[in-house]
């Protein structure tokens, strides 16, 4: 038998004092839920969430999806006839960092803001300025739990259908390879055409 050190591992160094427990997790969950309910009751009939823009997810993999963003850009607010300060007071989220990279996103979010403004009921702070119609509309208003205006999915799923004869004949792999080859050799083909054209012109002279 080889001479080996006897096991003498020190595993009793008051480990129980450094154990982190999570027994208050269910209690915290209940407390957060009660806080959400209390906040909703306090701000009623205002929407629980602020209005946020519809944006596309980053990267090529996910940019086909439209989701809720952080806040509206200053350009979008200006196009809708709103200022950033006023927007914050009527439940519209503002993002000073985001920029509009396309006309499509600008138009979509401006329409979203206009639709929200059409549904918006602003009750004046001063009781003297309030009309009977404003008070009645305020009383009849219902609180929205999620986004005041839902973000609609742009891509609709296609209904099942039979495969056509033309689709059966088409070769996807060959088509892609041909397109890739045409793209790679486009510059060479153009150069070759130009060279032949110049040679013909020189031959005529």
PDB file of C-alpha atoms in Angstrom:
ATOM      1  CA  UNK A   1       0.000   0.000   0.000  1.00  0.00           C
ATOM      2  CA  UNK A   2       1.319   3.444  -0.933  1.00  0.00           C
ATOM      3  CA  UNK A   3       1.942   6.112   1.657  1.00  0.00           C
ATOM      4  CA  UNK A   4      -0.885   8.622   1.222  1.00  0.00           C
ATOM      5  CA  UNK A   5      -2.087  11.477   3.403  1.00  0.00           C
ATOM      6  CA  UNK A   6      -5.127  10.627   5.483  1.00  0.00           C
ATOM      7  CA  UNK A   7      -8.243  12.648   4.522  1.00  0.00           C
ATOM      8  CA  UNK A   8      -8.668  15.524   6.951  1.00  0.00           C
ATOM      9  CA  UNK A   9     -11.064  17.910   5.183  1.00  0.00           C
ATOM     10  CA  UNK A  10     -12.243  20.904   7.220  1.00  0.00           C
ATOM     11  CA  UNK A  11     -15.916  21.180   6.304  1.00  0.00           C
ATOM     12  CA  UNK A  12     -17.311  22.346   9.655  1.00  0.00           C
ATOM     13  CA  UNK A  13     -16.335  26.029   9.634  1.00  0.00           C
ATOM     14  CA  UNK A  14     -19.700  27.507  10.707  1.00  0.00           C
ATOM     15  CA  UNK A  15     -21.219  26.894   7.268  1.00  0.00           C
ATOM     16  CA  UNK A  16     -24.727  27.427   8.608  1.00  0.00           C
ATOM     17  CA  UNK A  17     -23.951  31.130   9.193  1.00  0.00           C
ATOM     18  CA  UNK A  18     -23.216  31.651   5.472  1.00  0.00           C
ATOM     19  CA  UNK A  19     -26.227  29.872   4.013  1.00  0.00           C
ATOM     20  CA  UNK A  20     -28.532  32.187   2.080  1.00  0.00           C
ATOM     21  CA  UNK A  21     -32.178  31.244   2.366  1.00  0.00           C
ATOM     22  CA  UNK A  22     -35.092  32.330   0.153  1.00  0.00           C
ATOM     23  CA  UNK A  23     -38.033  31.579   2.441  1.00  0.00           C
ATOM     24  CA  UNK A  24     -39.489  35.070   1.979  1.00  0.00           C
ATOM     25  CA  UNK A  25     -39.993  34.579  -1.792  1.00  0.00           C
ATOM     26  CA  UNK A  26     -43.740  33.704  -1.583  1.00  0.00           C
ATOM     27  CA  UNK A  27     -44.306  36.621   0.805  1.00  0.00           C
ATOM     28  CA  UNK A  28     -42.530  39.067  -1.506  1.00  0.00           C
ATOM     29  CA  UNK A  29     -44.567  37.807  -4.443  1.00  0.00           C
ATOM     30  CA  UNK A  30     -47.772  38.533  -2.539  1.00  0.00           C
ATOM     31  CA  UNK A  31     -46.488  41.945  -1.452  1.00  0.00           C
ATOM     32  CA  UNK A  32     -45.632  42.928  -5.052  1.00  0.00           C
ATOM     33  CA  UNK A  33     -49.062  41.793  -6.248  1.00  0.00           C
ATOM     34  CA  UNK A  34     -50.825  43.820  -3.534  1.00  0.00           C
ATOM     35  CA  UNK A  35     -48.688  46.856  -4.421  1.00  0.00           C
ATOM     36  CA  UNK A  36     -49.684  46.530  -8.104  1.00  0.00           C
ATOM     37  CA  UNK A  37     -53.380  46.313  -7.190  1.00  0.00           C
ATOM     38  CA  UNK A  38     -53.091  49.323  -4.843  1.00  0.00           C
ATOM     39  CA  UNK A  39     -51.283  51.379  -7.507  1.00  0.00           C
ATOM     40  CA  UNK A  40     -53.907  50.495 -10.144  1.00  0.00           C
ATOM     41  CA  UNK A  41     -56.704  51.557  -7.769  1.00  0.00           C
ATOM     42  CA  UNK A  42     -54.892  54.803  -6.927  1.00  0.00           C
ATOM     43  CA  UNK A  43     -54.393  55.934 -10.547  1.00  0.00           C
ATOM     44  CA  UNK A  44     -57.754  54.639 -11.860  1.00  0.00           C
ATOM     45  CA  UNK A  45     -59.227  55.162 -14.430  1.00  0.00           C
ATOM     46  CA  UNK A  46     -55.850  55.966 -16.004  1.00  0.00           C
ATOM     47  CA  UNK A  47     -54.116  53.081 -17.862  1.00  0.00           C
ATOM     48  CA  UNK A  48     -51.746  50.998 -15.753  1.00  0.00           C
ATOM     49  CA  UNK A  49     -48.982  51.101 -18.393  1.00  0.00           C
ATOM     50  CA  UNK A  50     -47.657  54.079 -20.352  1.00  0.00           C
ATOM     51  CA  UNK A  51     -48.129  54.076 -24.117  1.00  0.00           C
ATOM     52  CA  UNK A  52     -44.986  52.733 -25.782  1.00  0.00           C
ATOM     53  CA  UNK A  53     -43.957  52.582 -29.471  1.00  0.00           C
ATOM     54  CA  UNK A  54     -44.023  49.596 -31.794  1.00  0.00           C
ATOM     55  CA  UNK A  55     -40.442  48.687 -32.735  1.00  0.00           C
ATOM     56  CA  UNK A  56     -38.691  45.872 -34.556  1.00  0.00           C
ATOM     57  CA  UNK A  57     -36.435  43.440 -32.702  1.00  0.00           C
ATOM     58  CA  UNK A  58     -32.697  43.811 -33.430  1.00  0.00           C
ATOM     59  CA  UNK A  59     -30.609  41.426 -35.619  1.00  0.00           C
ATOM     60  CA  UNK A  60     -31.567  39.734 -38.870  1.00  0.00           C
ATOM     61  CA  UNK A  61     -32.882  36.686 -37.036  1.00  0.00           C
ATOM     62  CA  UNK A  62     -35.644  38.527 -35.144  1.00  0.00           C
ATOM     63  CA  UNK A  63     -36.281  41.765 -37.090  1.00  0.00           C
ATOM     64  CA  UNK A  64     -39.441  40.301 -38.649  1.00  0.00           C
ATOM     65  CA  UNK A  65     -41.111  40.593 -35.232  1.00  0.00           C
ATOM     66  CA  UNK A  66     -42.705  43.812 -33.960  1.00  0.00           C
ATOM     67  CA  UNK A  67     -42.742  44.386 -30.201  1.00  0.00           C
ATOM     68  CA  UNK A  68     -43.278  47.165 -27.648  1.00  0.00           C
ATOM     69  CA  UNK A  69     -40.310  49.547 -27.353  1.00  0.00           C
ATOM     70  CA  UNK A  70     -39.027  51.847 -24.594  1.00  0.00           C
ATOM     71  CA  UNK A  71     -40.382  55.220 -25.667  1.00  0.00           C
ATOM     72  CA  UNK A  72     -41.339  57.470 -28.580  1.00  0.00           C
ATOM     73  CA  UNK A  73     -38.674  59.563 -30.291  1.00  0.00           C
ATOM     74  CA  UNK A  74     -38.780  63.354 -30.358  1.00  0.00           C
ATOM     75  CA  UNK A  75     -39.334  63.212 -34.124  1.00  0.00           C
ATOM     76  CA  UNK A  76     -42.419  60.994 -33.696  1.00  0.00           C
ATOM     77  CA  UNK A  77     -43.848  63.268 -30.997  1.00  0.00           C
ATOM     78  CA  UNK A  78     -43.260  66.353 -33.142  1.00  0.00           C
ATOM     79  CA  UNK A  79     -44.992  64.740 -36.140  1.00  0.00           C
ATOM     80  CA  UNK A  80     -47.980  63.922 -33.911  1.00  0.00           C
ATOM     81  CA  UNK A  81     -48.107  67.511 -32.605  1.00  0.00           C
ATOM     82  CA  UNK A  82     -46.861  66.763 -29.066  1.00  0.00           C
ATOM     83  CA  UNK A  83     -44.001  67.985 -26.929  1.00  0.00           C
ATOM     84  CA  UNK A  84     -41.892  65.679 -24.788  1.00  0.00           C
ATOM     85  CA  UNK A  85     -42.947  67.382 -21.540  1.00  0.00           C
ATOM     86  CA  UNK A  86     -46.651  67.234 -22.356  1.00  0.00           C
ATOM     87  CA  UNK A  87     -46.383  63.606 -23.516  1.00  0.00           C
ATOM     88  CA  UNK A  88     -44.951  62.551 -20.145  1.00  0.00           C
ATOM     89  CA  UNK A  89     -47.953  64.075 -18.343  1.00  0.00           C
ATOM     90  CA  UNK A  90     -50.571  62.177 -20.400  1.00  0.00           C
ATOM     91  CA  UNK A  91     -49.115  58.680 -20.110  1.00  0.00           C
ATOM     92  CA  UNK A  92     -46.813  58.552 -23.150  1.00  0.00           C
ATOM     93  CA  UNK A  93     -43.294  57.162 -22.701  1.00  0.00           C
ATOM     94  CA  UNK A  94     -40.456  59.229 -24.232  1.00  0.00           C
ATOM     95  CA  UNK A  95     -37.035  57.898 -25.270  1.00  0.00           C
ATOM     96  CA  UNK A  96     -34.491  60.647 -25.982  1.00  0.00           C
ATOM     97  CA  UNK A  97     -31.878  58.198 -27.325  1.00  0.00           C
ATOM     98  CA  UNK A  98     -33.817  56.253 -29.945  1.00  0.00           C
ATOM     99  CA  UNK A  99     -33.652  57.429 -33.569  1.00  0.00           C
ATOM    100  CA  UNK A 100     -35.956  56.749 -36.515  1.00  0.00           C
ATOM    101  CA  UNK A 101     -34.017  54.740 -39.086  1.00  0.00           C
ATOM    102  CA  UNK A 102     -36.913  54.358 -41.535  1.00  0.00           C
ATOM    103  CA  UNK A 103     -40.013  56.175 -42.710  1.00  0.00           C
ATOM    104  CA  UNK A 104     -42.046  53.048 -41.984  1.00  0.00           C
ATOM    105  CA  UNK A 105     -41.370  53.115 -38.221  1.00  0.00           C
ATOM    106  CA  UNK A 106     -42.022  56.857 -38.072  1.00  0.00           C
ATOM    107  CA  UNK A 107     -45.425  56.573 -39.792  1.00  0.00           C
ATOM    108  CA  UNK A 108     -46.440  53.549 -37.703  1.00  0.00           C
ATOM    109  CA  UNK A 109     -45.718  55.240 -34.384  1.00  0.00           C
ATOM    110  CA  UNK A 110     -47.230  58.592 -35.412  1.00  0.00           C
ATOM    111  CA  UNK A 111     -50.455  56.755 -36.247  1.00  0.00           C
ATOM    112  CA  UNK A 112     -50.216  55.007 -32.867  1.00  0.00           C
ATOM    113  CA  UNK A 113     -49.910  58.365 -31.097  1.00  0.00           C
ATOM    114  CA  UNK A 114     -52.826  59.868 -33.022  1.00  0.00           C
ATOM    115  CA  UNK A 115     -55.045  56.870 -32.203  1.00  0.00           C
ATOM    116  CA  UNK A 116     -54.146  57.286 -28.517  1.00  0.00           C
ATOM    117  CA  UNK A 117     -54.896  61.016 -28.610  1.00  0.00           C
ATOM    118  CA  UNK A 118     -58.311  60.322 -30.157  1.00  0.00           C
ATOM    119  CA  UNK A 119     -59.207  58.080 -27.205  1.00  0.00           C
ATOM    120  CA  UNK A 120     -57.571  60.279 -24.560  1.00  0.00           C
ATOM    121  CA  UNK A 121     -59.751  62.018 -21.955  1.00  0.00           C
ATOM    122  CA  UNK A 122     -57.920  64.839 -20.148  1.00  0.00           C
ATOM    123  CA  UNK A 123     -59.728  66.178 -17.103  1.00  0.00           C
ATOM    124  CA  UNK A 124     -58.580  69.733 -16.211  1.00  0.00           C
ATOM    125  CA  UNK A 125     -57.008  70.140 -12.770  1.00  0.00           C
ATOM    126  CA  UNK A 126     -59.142  73.199 -12.003  1.00  0.00           C
ATOM    127  CA  UNK A 127     -62.741  72.265 -11.212  1.00  0.00           C
ATOM    128  CA  UNK A 128     -63.943  75.534 -12.813  1.00  0.00           C
ATOM    129  CA  UNK A 129     -62.598  74.511 -16.216  1.00  0.00           C
ATOM    130  CA  UNK A 130     -64.281  71.094 -16.169  1.00  0.00           C
ATOM    131  CA  UNK A 131     -67.401  70.655 -18.279  1.00  0.00           C
ATOM    132  CA  UNK A 132     -70.240  68.238 -17.557  1.00  0.00           C
ATOM    133  CA  UNK A 133     -69.262  66.188 -20.635  1.00  0.00           C
ATOM    134  CA  UNK A 134     -65.651  65.842 -19.372  1.00  0.00           C
ATOM    135  CA  UNK A 135     -66.786  64.670 -15.940  1.00  0.00           C
ATOM    136  CA  UNK A 136     -69.249  62.176 -17.435  1.00  0.00           C
ATOM    137  CA  UNK A 137     -66.619  60.767 -19.809  1.00  0.00           C
ATOM    138  CA  UNK A 138     -64.147  60.482 -16.910  1.00  0.00           C
ATOM    139  CA  UNK A 139     -66.667  58.560 -14.780  1.00  0.00           C
ATOM    140  CA  UNK A 140     -67.558  56.148 -17.598  1.00  0.00           C
ATOM    141  CA  UNK A 141     -63.912  55.462 -18.524  1.00  0.00           C
ATOM    142  CA  UNK A 142     -62.586  51.948 -17.855  1.00  0.00           C
ATOM    143  CA  UNK A 143     -59.012  51.186 -16.828  1.00  0.00           C
ATOM    144  CA  UNK A 144     -56.822  49.310 -19.349  1.00  0.00           C
ATOM    145  CA  UNK A 145     -54.566  46.687 -17.803  1.00  0.00           C
ATOM    146  CA  UNK A 146     -51.958  46.246 -20.593  1.00  0.00           C
ATOM    147  CA  UNK A 147     -50.919  48.593 -23.388  1.00  0.00           C
ATOM    148  CA  UNK A 148     -53.632  51.217 -24.125  1.00  0.00           C
ATOM    149  CA  UNK A 149     -53.279  50.314 -27.820  1.00  0.00           C
ATOM    150  CA  UNK A 150     -52.098  46.776 -28.537  1.00  0.00           C
ATOM    151  CA  UNK A 151     -49.235  46.169 -30.986  1.00  0.00           C
ATOM    152  CA  UNK A 152     -50.666  44.142 -33.856  1.00  0.00           C
ATOM    153  CA  UNK A 153     -48.515  41.421 -35.415  1.00  0.00           C
ATOM    154  CA  UNK A 154     -47.690  42.389 -39.005  1.00  0.00           C
ATOM    155  CA  UNK A 155     -46.932  38.873 -40.248  1.00  0.00           C
ATOM    156  CA  UNK A 156     -50.099  36.822 -40.573  1.00  0.00           C
ATOM    157  CA  UNK A 157     -49.796  33.053 -40.724  1.00  0.00           C
ATOM    158  CA  UNK A 158     -50.743  31.642 -44.110  1.00  0.00           C
ATOM    159  CA  UNK A 159     -53.595  29.136 -44.257  1.00  0.00           C
ATOM    160  CA  UNK A 160     -52.641  25.557 -45.274  1.00  0.00           C
ATOM    161  CA  UNK A 161     -52.846  24.889 -49.003  1.00  0.00           C
ATOM    162  CA  UNK A 162     -51.804  22.301 -51.573  1.00  0.00           C
ATOM    163  CA  UNK A 163     -48.351  22.513 -53.180  1.00  0.00           C
ATOM    164  CA  UNK A 164     -48.588  23.653 -56.809  1.00  0.00           C
ATOM    165  CA  UNK A 165     -46.955  21.848 -59.743  1.00  0.00           C
ATOM    166  CA  UNK A 166     -44.671  24.858 -60.371  1.00  0.00           C
ATOM    167  CA  UNK A 167     -43.424  24.773 -56.763  1.00  0.00           C
ATOM    168  CA  UNK A 168     -42.695  21.053 -57.062  1.00  0.00           C
ATOM    169  CA  UNK A 169     -40.578  21.642 -60.181  1.00  0.00           C
ATOM    170  CA  UNK A 170     -38.567  24.516 -58.672  1.00  0.00           C
ATOM    171  CA  UNK A 171     -35.146  23.692 -57.193  1.00  0.00           C
ATOM    172  CA  UNK A 172     -34.439  25.946 -54.227  1.00  0.00           C
ATOM    173  CA  UNK A 173     -30.780  24.961 -53.774  1.00  0.00           C
ATOM    174  CA  UNK A 174     -29.904  25.414 -57.475  1.00  0.00           C
ATOM    175  CA  UNK A 175     -31.720  28.777 -57.576  1.00  0.00           C
ATOM    176  CA  UNK A 176     -29.782  30.057 -54.551  1.00  0.00           C
ATOM    177  CA  UNK A 177     -26.452  28.812 -55.902  1.00  0.00           C
ATOM    178  CA  UNK A 178     -27.110  30.472 -59.272  1.00  0.00           C
ATOM    179  CA  UNK A 179     -28.029  33.773 -57.589  1.00  0.00           C
ATOM    180  CA  UNK A 180     -24.872  33.581 -55.462  1.00  0.00           C
ATOM    181  CA  UNK A 181     -22.733  32.862 -58.515  1.00  0.00           C
ATOM    182  CA  UNK A 182     -24.308  35.710 -60.512  1.00  0.00           C
ATOM    183  CA  UNK A 183     -23.622  38.121 -57.647  1.00  0.00           C
ATOM    184  CA  UNK A 184     -19.992  37.053 -57.292  1.00  0.00           C
ATOM    185  CA  UNK A 185     -19.265  37.248 -61.024  1.00  0.00           C
ATOM    186  CA  UNK A 186     -21.277  40.437 -61.697  1.00  0.00           C
ATOM    187  CA  UNK A 187     -18.220  42.692 -61.690  1.00  0.00           C
ATOM    188  CA  UNK A 188     -16.220  40.391 -63.967  1.00  0.00           C
ATOM    189  CA  UNK A 189     -19.119  40.110 -66.463  1.00  0.00           C
ATOM    190  CA  UNK A 190     -19.559  43.892 -66.589  1.00  0.00           C
ATOM    191  CA  UNK A 191     -15.819  44.368 -67.103  1.00  0.00           C
ATOM    192  CA  UNK A 192     -15.785  41.738 -69.857  1.00  0.00           C
ATOM    193  CA  UNK A 193     -18.733  43.391 -71.651  1.00  0.00           C
ATOM    194  CA  UNK A 194     -17.010  46.767 -71.502  1.00  0.00           C
ATOM    195  CA  UNK A 195     -13.765  45.292 -72.863  1.00  0.00           C
ATOM    196  CA  UNK A 196     -15.562  43.652 -75.818  1.00  0.00           C
ATOM    197  CA  UNK A 197     -17.405  46.894 -76.560  1.00  0.00           C
ATOM    198  CA  UNK A 198     -14.145  48.865 -76.642  1.00  0.00           C
ATOM    199  CA  UNK A 199     -12.516  46.209 -78.862  1.00  0.00           C
ATOM    200  CA  UNK A 200     -15.391  46.477 -81.373  1.00  0.00           C
ATOM    201  CA  UNK A 201     -15.154  50.270 -81.433  1.00  0.00           C
ATOM    202  CA  UNK A 202     -11.392  50.115 -81.998  1.00  0.00           C
ATOM    203  CA  UNK A 203     -11.860  47.543 -84.798  1.00  0.00           C
ATOM    204  CA  UNK A 204     -14.277  49.866 -86.633  1.00  0.00           C
ATOM    205  CA  UNK A 205     -11.735  52.705 -86.553  1.00  0.00           C
TER     206      UNK A 205
END
